[in-house]
């Protein structure tokens, strides 16, 4: 019987396994990825070996794949990244990426990279601390189904971003050295490292140097470190504070002495209330249907504390109204304030890309709840960074297989929806893909792969 999803995913994993310089563990690379995707929870190496029916065999080689084998984490994403860049779902002139960081909870304080961090799920009136590892992810933003279809975020990089601890008994010289190391592990620098990898990989593709890279981030990356470290032929779209202080852009031929900027400009929230700045409208597919969004645009301004003399553009999005139920009171969400170094792309396209960045949060939800990223019980310093990235790479290959085979649409190949579902989803969920993969795995010949 045909097993297209299983075969396509296995071929992608085989290509990704070429990242290992030693050919001997490459088959182990493929089998472990399939076992982690199809195995039962918790998603540990033990559950993967149980699904592969290898519990009575020596398991040390499976753990050495993450702790000792020579392979680059970025290389595991390259087959998916390369194929996605050549697909029509990716822009021919502008390539969009979304970046964000996430906290993977852990329970052991002795695990390398684990530290106390703020719990993002804590209520605003009581900030809680939890143990966890911090990771930064970069996802390629695609439109596989056209304008009337949701975007899809395809992970192309997943990096561990630990903050080294300073021992209490460290000497002053050791403390100073560790402080410098801590600066290099800031989230903005890790995100920039991934962005440079994406830019270099894009340049190696046919015609890649003519394609512009536009990165979409949240307000946590609106800082001088991130904006001044952007690669060439790369722009950023980021959320900005409503009280940010901007100055008018002053052309170089008009600068005199130490004067770099023009007059002080109103804050973003003041532009939002300015009646002299006209509203513009655009229609885009958001939350399952086409909606009209209103926005304002302020061109060519400077942000002295962040981008200094580099000109930027401010985009203000009006708060959208909504009702909890039909006939109820009209409520409003908060307005959005965006800043971008891109001065030419239409604002409506940048707004659509910024709204698509929410798909990165969908990635995080699937990775933690369905795939169990971070549940692998490993303690080697190299394994704690590789094991989660390995599973995210397998997840990216699963999503890409869905786009290639089904056009990111829920077809008849998937199980029938429950009787209580009164709406037809536009695309398959990760749970749908895993169930279909498990069904096709039962029909595939695993013994042939093991030999």
Tab-separated table of C-alpha atoms in Angstrom:
chain	number	residue	atom	x	y	z
A	1	UNK	CA	0.000	0.000	0.000
A	2	UNK	CA	1.202	3.511	-0.792
A	3	UNK	CA	2.677	5.542	2.061
A	4	UNK	CA	3.509	8.940	0.494
A	5	UNK	CA	3.941	10.943	3.720
A	6	UNK	CA	6.186	8.278	5.246
A	7	UNK	CA	8.304	7.970	2.093
A	8	UNK	CA	8.685	11.725	1.591
A	9	UNK	CA	9.653	12.289	5.227
A	10	UNK	CA	12.128	9.407	5.161
A	11	UNK	CA	13.794	10.839	2.036
A	12	UNK	CA	14.138	14.247	3.704
A	13	UNK	CA	15.639	12.683	6.822
A	14	UNK	CA	18.087	10.752	4.671
A	15	UNK	CA	19.241	14.023	3.097
A	16	UNK	CA	19.524	15.674	6.504
A	17	UNK	CA	21.569	12.714	7.790
A	18	UNK	CA	24.335	13.708	5.385
A	19	UNK	CA	25.176	16.380	7.969
A	20	UNK	CA	27.012	13.614	9.857
A	21	UNK	CA	30.583	13.285	8.633
A	22	UNK	CA	30.664	9.651	9.760
A	23	UNK	CA	28.310	7.528	7.598
A	24	UNK	CA	27.822	4.844	10.283
A	25	UNK	CA	25.285	6.687	12.509
A	26	UNK	CA	23.275	8.115	9.587
A	27	UNK	CA	20.709	5.307	9.698
A	28	UNK	CA	20.390	5.905	13.442
A	29	UNK	CA	19.695	9.574	12.673
A	30	UNK	CA	16.741	8.676	10.440
A	31	UNK	CA	15.279	6.016	12.731
A	32	UNK	CA	15.458	8.159	15.873
A	33	UNK	CA	13.688	11.038	14.143
A	34	UNK	CA	10.857	8.751	13.042
A	35	UNK	CA	10.702	7.171	16.483
A	36	UNK	CA	10.478	10.512	18.251
A	37	UNK	CA	7.698	11.703	15.933
A	38	UNK	CA	5.630	8.500	16.152
A	39	UNK	CA	6.481	7.312	19.670
A	40	UNK	CA	4.342	7.746	22.753
A	41	UNK	CA	4.706	10.466	25.333
A	42	UNK	CA	6.904	11.459	27.059
A	43	UNK	CA	9.033	12.051	23.990
A	44	UNK	CA	12.282	10.599	25.295
A	45	UNK	CA	14.896	8.490	23.557
A	46	UNK	CA	13.495	5.530	25.478
A	47	UNK	CA	10.030	6.002	23.988
A	48	UNK	CA	11.582	6.268	20.514
A	49	UNK	CA	13.483	2.999	21.044
A	50	UNK	CA	10.321	1.324	22.298
A	51	UNK	CA	8.440	2.365	19.161
A	52	UNK	CA	11.331	1.060	17.045
A	53	UNK	CA	11.261	-2.221	19.015
A	54	UNK	CA	14.915	-1.837	20.024
A	55	UNK	CA	14.582	-2.047	23.805
A	56	UNK	CA	16.681	-5.228	23.958
A	57	UNK	CA	19.582	-3.737	22.010
A	58	UNK	CA	22.497	-1.576	23.095
A	59	UNK	CA	21.199	2.004	23.370
A	60	UNK	CA	24.543	3.752	23.952
A	61	UNK	CA	24.943	4.598	20.242
A	62	UNK	CA	21.613	6.479	20.293
A	63	UNK	CA	22.813	8.766	23.071
A	64	UNK	CA	26.246	9.199	21.475
A	65	UNK	CA	24.484	10.562	18.384
A	66	UNK	CA	23.827	13.733	20.397
A	67	UNK	CA	26.805	13.813	22.756
A	68	UNK	CA	29.762	12.718	20.598
A	69	UNK	CA	28.878	12.444	16.901
A	70	UNK	CA	30.231	15.231	14.681
A	71	UNK	CA	27.389	17.124	12.998
A	72	UNK	CA	26.151	20.699	12.760
A	73	UNK	CA	22.653	21.520	13.989
A	74	UNK	CA	22.160	24.091	11.215
A	75	UNK	CA	22.949	21.435	8.596
A	76	UNK	CA	19.983	19.321	9.752
A	77	UNK	CA	17.615	22.072	8.551
A	78	UNK	CA	19.323	22.698	5.193
A	79	UNK	CA	17.338	20.200	3.017
A	80	UNK	CA	14.024	21.744	4.097
A	81	UNK	CA	15.375	25.290	3.859
A	82	UNK	CA	16.782	24.753	0.367
A	83	UNK	CA	13.605	23.191	-1.028
A	84	UNK	CA	11.348	25.794	0.589
A	85	UNK	CA	13.324	28.711	-0.888
A	86	UNK	CA	12.765	27.290	-4.374
A	87	UNK	CA	9.018	26.736	-3.844
A	88	UNK	CA	6.416	29.226	-5.186
A	89	UNK	CA	5.063	29.605	-1.624
A	90	UNK	CA	8.229	31.561	-0.820
A	91	UNK	CA	8.477	35.051	-2.264
A	92	UNK	CA	10.467	35.458	-5.477
A	93	UNK	CA	11.746	38.936	-4.548
A	94	UNK	CA	11.342	39.088	-0.758
A	95	UNK	CA	11.845	36.205	1.668
A	96	UNK	CA	10.152	36.590	5.051
A	97	UNK	CA	11.365	35.035	8.293
A	98	UNK	CA	10.004	35.240	11.829
A	99	UNK	CA	12.086	34.988	14.997
A	100	UNK	CA	11.225	34.529	18.638
A	101	UNK	CA	12.531	32.850	21.784
A	102	UNK	CA	10.843	30.300	24.014
A	103	UNK	CA	11.376	28.747	27.429
A	104	UNK	CA	11.479	24.943	27.644
A	105	UNK	CA	10.713	23.942	31.215
A	106	UNK	CA	13.006	21.551	33.064
A	107	UNK	CA	13.051	20.127	36.583
A	108	UNK	CA	16.751	19.483	37.228
A	109	UNK	CA	18.889	22.406	38.322
A	110	UNK	CA	22.140	20.607	37.414
A	111	UNK	CA	21.302	20.261	33.710
A	112	UNK	CA	23.646	22.473	31.630
A	113	UNK	CA	21.940	25.647	30.484
A	114	UNK	CA	19.044	25.405	32.952
A	115	UNK	CA	18.344	28.511	34.988
A	116	UNK	CA	15.502	30.341	36.678
A	117	UNK	CA	13.516	32.526	34.305
A	118	UNK	CA	10.283	34.482	34.332
A	119	UNK	CA	7.238	32.332	33.680
A	120	UNK	CA	5.424	33.859	30.658
A	121	UNK	CA	2.177	32.250	31.848
A	122	UNK	CA	2.253	33.938	35.256
A	123	UNK	CA	-0.434	36.571	35.935
A	124	UNK	CA	0.591	40.221	35.567
A	125	UNK	CA	0.107	40.888	39.284
A	126	UNK	CA	2.418	38.029	40.374
A	127	UNK	CA	5.578	37.271	38.416
A	128	UNK	CA	6.609	33.640	38.925
A	129	UNK	CA	9.967	31.995	38.287
A	130	UNK	CA	10.432	28.573	36.701
A	131	UNK	CA	13.384	26.400	35.749
A	132	UNK	CA	14.001	26.055	32.044
A	133	UNK	CA	16.211	26.366	28.989
A	134	UNK	CA	15.991	29.284	26.604
A	135	UNK	CA	15.946	28.620	22.839
A	136	UNK	CA	15.736	30.972	19.849
A	137	UNK	CA	13.927	29.858	16.693
A	138	UNK	CA	13.893	31.225	13.165
A	139	UNK	CA	11.006	30.175	10.913
A	140	UNK	CA	10.529	30.739	7.202
A	141	UNK	CA	7.114	32.348	6.583
A	142	UNK	CA	5.328	30.772	3.617
A	143	UNK	CA	1.971	31.169	1.863
A	144	UNK	CA	1.411	27.637	0.474
A	145	UNK	CA	-2.324	28.050	-0.208
A	146	UNK	CA	-2.438	31.522	-1.743
A	147	UNK	CA	-4.057	34.716	-0.482
A	148	UNK	CA	-7.162	32.997	0.983
A	149	UNK	CA	-5.167	30.557	3.094
A	150	UNK	CA	-3.263	30.876	6.395
A	151	UNK	CA	0.473	31.399	6.401
A	152	UNK	CA	2.718	28.589	7.574
A	153	UNK	CA	5.888	29.007	9.665
A	154	UNK	CA	8.561	26.456	8.768
A	155	UNK	CA	11.381	26.194	11.359
A	156	UNK	CA	14.830	26.550	9.773
A	157	UNK	CA	16.958	27.099	12.890
A	158	UNK	CA	16.667	26.293	16.596
A	159	UNK	CA	19.525	27.315	18.875
A	160	UNK	CA	20.181	26.958	22.580
A	161	UNK	CA	20.727	30.356	24.215
A	162	UNK	CA	21.954	29.668	27.772
A	163	UNK	CA	23.109	32.340	30.169
A	164	UNK	CA	26.347	31.204	31.882
A	165	UNK	CA	26.195	31.334	35.662
A	166	UNK	CA	28.765	33.243	37.716
A	167	UNK	CA	29.971	31.128	40.681
A	168	UNK	CA	29.806	32.777	44.082
A	169	UNK	CA	33.471	32.040	44.810
A	170	UNK	CA	34.763	33.275	41.459
A	171	UNK	CA	37.689	35.676	41.521
A	172	UNK	CA	37.269	39.215	40.162
A	173	UNK	CA	39.091	38.203	36.973
A	174	UNK	CA	36.806	35.196	36.494
A	175	UNK	CA	33.722	37.302	37.131
A	176	UNK	CA	34.821	39.864	34.522
A	177	UNK	CA	35.506	37.091	31.985
A	178	UNK	CA	32.126	35.444	32.625
A	179	UNK	CA	30.347	38.767	32.268
A	180	UNK	CA	31.841	39.143	28.793
A	181	UNK	CA	30.718	35.616	27.942
A	182	UNK	CA	27.200	36.398	29.178
A	183	UNK	CA	27.038	39.386	26.833
A	184	UNK	CA	27.741	37.106	23.843
A	185	UNK	CA	24.835	34.832	24.800
A	186	UNK	CA	22.163	37.511	24.726
A	187	UNK	CA	19.045	36.598	22.785
A	188	UNK	CA	19.579	39.359	20.237
A	189	UNK	CA	23.049	38.036	19.368
A	190	UNK	CA	21.780	34.458	19.035
A	191	UNK	CA	18.983	35.690	16.765
A	192	UNK	CA	21.508	37.619	14.668
A	193	UNK	CA	23.672	34.514	14.326
A	194	UNK	CA	20.689	32.617	12.940
A	195	UNK	CA	19.822	35.513	10.639
A	196	UNK	CA	23.338	35.557	9.210
A	197	UNK	CA	23.053	31.814	8.593
A	198	UNK	CA	19.778	32.385	6.706
A	199	UNK	CA	21.290	35.188	4.637
A	200	UNK	CA	24.353	33.124	3.715
A	201	UNK	CA	22.238	30.109	2.799
A	202	UNK	CA	19.944	32.288	0.676
A	203	UNK	CA	22.942	33.767	-1.149
A	204	UNK	CA	24.098	30.276	-2.132
A	205	UNK	CA	20.819	29.553	-3.939
A	206	UNK	CA	20.375	30.402	-7.650
A	207	UNK	CA	19.460	34.092	-7.802
A	208	UNK	CA	19.555	34.313	-4.008
A	209	UNK	CA	21.685	37.462	-3.894
A	210	UNK	CA	18.925	39.365	-5.699
A	211	UNK	CA	16.289	38.333	-3.137
A	212	UNK	CA	15.792	40.552	-0.088
A	213	UNK	CA	15.467	39.011	3.372
A	214	UNK	CA	12.914	40.615	5.720
A	215	UNK	CA	12.877	39.454	9.342
A	216	UNK	CA	9.844	39.974	11.605
A	217	UNK	CA	10.377	40.090	15.383
A	218	UNK	CA	8.576	41.226	18.512
A	219	UNK	CA	9.406	44.128	20.800
A	220	UNK	CA	12.088	42.212	22.699
A	221	UNK	CA	14.448	42.607	19.732
A	222	UNK	CA	13.860	46.336	19.184
A	223	UNK	CA	17.312	47.296	20.430
A	224	UNK	CA	20.585	48.658	19.098
A	225	UNK	CA	22.360	45.292	19.188
A	226	UNK	CA	19.856	43.663	16.846
A	227	UNK	CA	19.246	46.498	14.388
A	228	UNK	CA	22.893	47.447	13.967
A	229	UNK	CA	23.937	43.823	13.466
A	230	UNK	CA	21.586	43.059	10.568
A	231	UNK	CA	23.270	41.360	7.578
A	232	UNK	CA	23.493	43.069	4.224
A	233	UNK	CA	20.406	42.993	2.006
A	234	UNK	CA	18.331	42.318	5.100
A	235	UNK	CA	15.620	44.426	6.758
A	236	UNK	CA	13.704	44.013	9.990
A	237	UNK	CA	10.136	44.688	11.081
A	238	UNK	CA	9.712	44.978	14.838
A	239	UNK	CA	7.171	46.135	17.361
A	240	UNK	CA	8.072	49.372	19.114
A	241	UNK	CA	6.980	51.091	22.315
A	242	UNK	CA	4.165	53.604	22.011
A	243	UNK	CA	6.286	56.270	23.737
A	244	UNK	CA	9.490	55.795	21.697
A	245	UNK	CA	11.352	59.004	20.904
A	246	UNK	CA	12.053	59.645	17.227
A	247	UNK	CA	13.786	62.430	15.300
A	248	UNK	CA	13.342	63.619	11.731
A	249	UNK	CA	15.780	62.209	9.193
A	250	UNK	CA	18.408	64.728	8.123
A	251	UNK	CA	20.117	64.101	4.756
A	252	UNK	CA	23.939	63.972	4.949
A	253	UNK	CA	24.364	67.165	2.899
A	254	UNK	CA	22.324	69.121	5.467
A	255	UNK	CA	24.243	68.005	8.570
A	256	UNK	CA	26.394	70.675	10.138
A	257	UNK	CA	29.001	69.941	12.780
A	258	UNK	CA	27.761	67.459	15.369
A	259	UNK	CA	24.166	67.756	14.207
A	260	UNK	CA	22.924	64.379	12.923
A	261	UNK	CA	19.143	64.581	13.240
A	262	UNK	CA	16.281	66.893	12.464
A	263	UNK	CA	13.543	68.079	14.797
A	264	UNK	CA	11.981	65.908	17.473
A	265	UNK	CA	8.903	64.024	16.276
A	266	UNK	CA	5.735	63.024	18.130
A	267	UNK	CA	5.578	59.673	19.885
A	268	UNK	CA	3.801	56.777	18.117
A	269	UNK	CA	0.704	57.125	20.277
A	270	UNK	CA	0.514	60.813	19.353
A	271	UNK	CA	0.626	59.948	15.642
A	272	UNK	CA	-2.244	57.551	16.271
A	273	UNK	CA	-4.399	60.429	17.513
A	274	UNK	CA	-3.202	62.962	14.922
A	275	UNK	CA	-6.199	63.872	12.686
A	276	UNK	CA	-3.897	65.339	10.029
A	277	UNK	CA	-2.336	61.939	9.320
A	278	UNK	CA	-4.793	60.075	7.116
A	279	UNK	CA	-5.849	56.491	7.717
A	280	UNK	CA	-5.306	53.911	4.989
A	281	UNK	CA	-7.112	50.586	4.691
A	282	UNK	CA	-6.138	47.151	3.449
A	283	UNK	CA	-7.807	43.760	3.263
A	284	UNK	CA	-5.974	40.632	4.326
A	285	UNK	CA	-6.756	37.082	5.362
A	286	UNK	CA	-6.653	36.966	9.169
A	287	UNK	CA	-8.160	34.397	11.556
A	288	UNK	CA	-9.927	32.418	8.862
A	289	UNK	CA	-11.459	35.212	6.807
A	290	UNK	CA	-10.709	38.455	4.988
A	291	UNK	CA	-10.733	41.474	7.289
A	292	UNK	CA	-10.198	45.195	6.771
A	293	UNK	CA	-7.367	46.770	8.742
A	294	UNK	CA	-6.665	50.487	9.006
A	295	UNK	CA	-3.169	51.852	9.390
A	296	UNK	CA	-1.069	55.016	9.221
A	297	UNK	CA	2.408	55.401	7.818
A	298	UNK	CA	5.174	57.844	8.797
A	299	UNK	CA	8.164	57.729	6.388
A	300	UNK	CA	11.844	58.526	6.926
A	301	UNK	CA	12.421	59.074	10.602
A	302	UNK	CA	15.339	58.202	12.878
A	303	UNK	CA	15.574	56.391	16.194
A	304	UNK	CA	18.754	57.810	17.786
A	305	UNK	CA	18.977	55.257	20.624
A	306	UNK	CA	18.681	52.248	18.319
A	307	UNK	CA	19.416	52.818	14.626
A	308	UNK	CA	21.025	56.256	14.948
A	309	UNK	CA	21.171	57.940	11.497
A	310	UNK	CA	19.700	55.023	9.522
A	311	UNK	CA	16.274	56.069	8.172
A	312	UNK	CA	13.268	54.015	9.215
A	313	UNK	CA	9.538	53.884	8.677
A	314	UNK	CA	6.791	53.852	11.315
A	315	UNK	CA	3.551	51.910	10.751
A	316	UNK	CA	0.604	52.331	13.122
A	317	UNK	CA	-2.218	49.755	13.082
A	318	UNK	CA	-5.595	50.775	14.433
A	319	UNK	CA	-7.084	48.638	17.188
A	320	UNK	CA	-9.467	46.084	15.688
A	321	UNK	CA	-12.983	45.833	17.074
A	322	UNK	CA	-14.565	42.503	17.953
A	323	UNK	CA	-17.619	41.073	19.726
A	324	UNK	CA	-17.642	38.165	22.145
A	325	UNK	CA	-20.977	37.039	20.683
A	326	UNK	CA	-23.499	38.272	18.150
A	327	UNK	CA	-25.165	41.484	19.310
A	328	UNK	CA	-22.804	42.028	22.263
A	329	UNK	CA	-20.862	45.203	23.022
A	330	UNK	CA	-18.076	46.147	20.610
A	331	UNK	CA	-14.696	45.674	22.295
A	332	UNK	CA	-11.265	46.748	21.075
A	333	UNK	CA	-7.827	45.219	21.159
A	334	UNK	CA	-4.660	47.239	21.627
A	335	UNK	CA	-3.201	49.138	18.636
A	336	UNK	CA	0.129	48.013	17.207
A	337	UNK	CA	3.179	50.166	16.493
A	338	UNK	CA	5.741	48.802	14.031
A	339	UNK	CA	9.142	50.123	13.023
A	340	UNK	CA	11.000	48.897	9.947
A	341	UNK	CA	14.223	49.564	8.073
A	342	UNK	CA	12.443	48.662	4.806
A	343	UNK	CA	11.551	51.915	3.033
A	344	UNK	CA	10.146	50.525	-0.236
A	345	UNK	CA	7.945	47.455	0.402
A	346	UNK	CA	4.219	48.330	0.612
A	347	UNK	CA	3.083	48.719	4.202
A	348	UNK	CA	0.180	46.306	3.668
A	349	UNK	CA	2.627	43.521	2.789
A	350	UNK	CA	4.741	44.193	5.884
A	351	UNK	CA	1.617	44.182	8.073
A	352	UNK	CA	0.584	40.816	6.617
A	353	UNK	CA	4.047	39.422	7.363
A	354	UNK	CA	3.932	40.765	10.912
A	355	UNK	CA	0.551	39.114	11.519
A	356	UNK	CA	2.005	35.889	10.079
A	357	UNK	CA	4.674	35.932	12.790
A	358	UNK	CA	2.010	34.460	15.095
A	359	UNK	CA	2.628	31.161	13.286
A	360	UNK	CA	5.947	30.985	15.142
A	361	UNK	CA	3.935	30.817	18.374
A	362	UNK	CA	1.928	27.991	16.784
A	363	UNK	CA	5.251	26.227	16.188
A	364	UNK	CA	6.151	26.584	19.859
A	365	UNK	CA	2.797	25.187	20.969
A	366	UNK	CA	3.117	22.142	18.722
A	367	UNK	CA	6.750	21.569	19.631
A	368	UNK	CA	6.082	21.586	23.361
A	369	UNK	CA	2.650	19.968	23.681
A	370	UNK	CA	2.564	17.455	20.799
A	371	UNK	CA	6.213	16.730	20.027
A	372	UNK	CA	7.580	17.044	23.548
A	373	UNK	CA	10.603	19.195	22.739
A	374	UNK	CA	12.796	19.266	25.839
A	375	UNK	CA	11.447	16.010	27.321
A	376	UNK	CA	14.491	13.968	26.299
A	377	UNK	CA	16.384	13.046	29.470
A	378	UNK	CA	19.921	13.983	28.470
A	379	UNK	CA	22.539	15.793	30.530
A	380	UNK	CA	25.608	16.066	28.332
A	381	UNK	CA	26.307	19.761	27.545
A	382	UNK	CA	26.178	19.032	23.807
A	383	UNK	CA	23.097	16.796	24.042
A	384	UNK	CA	20.906	19.325	25.854
A	385	UNK	CA	21.305	21.676	22.875
A	386	UNK	CA	21.194	19.087	20.088
A	387	UNK	CA	18.297	16.848	21.156
A	388	UNK	CA	15.602	19.602	21.083
A	389	UNK	CA	16.954	21.020	17.800
A	390	UNK	CA	16.968	17.513	16.293
A	391	UNK	CA	13.267	17.070	17.073
A	392	UNK	CA	12.410	20.553	15.740
A	393	UNK	CA	14.216	19.703	12.492
A	394	UNK	CA	12.129	16.520	12.181
A	395	UNK	CA	9.005	18.604	12.832
A	396	UNK	CA	10.021	21.025	10.056
A	397	UNK	CA	10.419	18.101	7.649
A	398	UNK	CA	6.958	16.841	8.612
A	399	UNK	CA	5.415	20.257	7.869
A	400	UNK	CA	7.289	20.535	4.595
A	401	UNK	CA	6.114	17.069	3.551
A	402	UNK	CA	2.536	18.210	4.184
A	403	UNK	CA	3.043	21.280	1.989
A	404	UNK	CA	4.610	19.293	-0.843
A	405	UNK	CA	2.087	16.421	-0.810
A	406	UNK	CA	-1.188	18.085	0.185
A	407	UNK	CA	-0.600	21.779	-0.532
A	408	UNK	CA	-1.047	22.425	3.207
A	409	UNK	CA	-4.722	21.486	2.903
A	410	UNK	CA	-6.733	18.873	4.809
A	411	UNK	CA	-7.612	16.363	2.101
A	412	UNK	CA	-9.351	12.997	2.143
A	413	UNK	CA	-6.065	11.347	3.063
A	414	UNK	CA	-6.661	12.306	6.700
A	415	UNK	CA	-9.145	10.819	9.149
A	416	UNK	CA	-12.730	12.026	9.172
A	417	UNK	CA	-13.434	14.844	11.567
A	418	UNK	CA	-15.480	14.121	14.718
A	419	UNK	CA	-19.242	14.553	14.435
A	420	UNK	CA	-19.187	17.579	16.719
A	421	UNK	CA	-16.898	19.520	14.366
A	422	UNK	CA	-19.172	21.810	12.349
A	423	UNK	CA	-16.411	23.612	10.435
A	424	UNK	CA	-13.906	22.212	7.968
A	425	UNK	CA	-10.322	23.288	8.822
A	426	UNK	CA	-8.333	24.808	5.982
A	427	UNK	CA	-5.154	22.911	6.757
A	428	UNK	CA	-4.145	19.757	8.649
A	429	UNK	CA	-3.029	20.130	12.229
A	430	UNK	CA	0.194	18.646	13.533
A	431	UNK	CA	-1.879	16.019	15.319
A	432	UNK	CA	-3.439	15.057	11.955
A	433	UNK	CA	-0.007	14.691	10.390
A	434	UNK	CA	1.342	12.562	13.234
A	435	UNK	CA	-1.677	10.254	13.132
A	436	UNK	CA	-1.345	9.815	9.379
A	437	UNK	CA	2.385	9.176	9.770
A	438	UNK	CA	1.714	6.524	12.425
A	439	UNK	CA	-0.830	4.815	10.172
A	440	UNK	CA	1.581	4.727	7.247
A	441	UNK	CA	4.420	3.593	9.515
A	442	UNK	CA	2.387	0.532	10.438
A	443	UNK	CA	2.243	-0.361	6.738
A	444	UNK	CA	5.924	0.386	6.032
A	445	UNK	CA	8.710	-2.142	6.431
A	446	UNK	CA	10.770	-0.959	9.419
A	447	UNK	CA	12.896	-4.094	9.431
A	448	UNK	CA	14.250	-3.155	6.001
A	449	UNK	CA	15.297	0.264	7.331
A	450	UNK	CA	17.046	-1.189	10.376
A	451	UNK	CA	19.235	-3.510	8.275
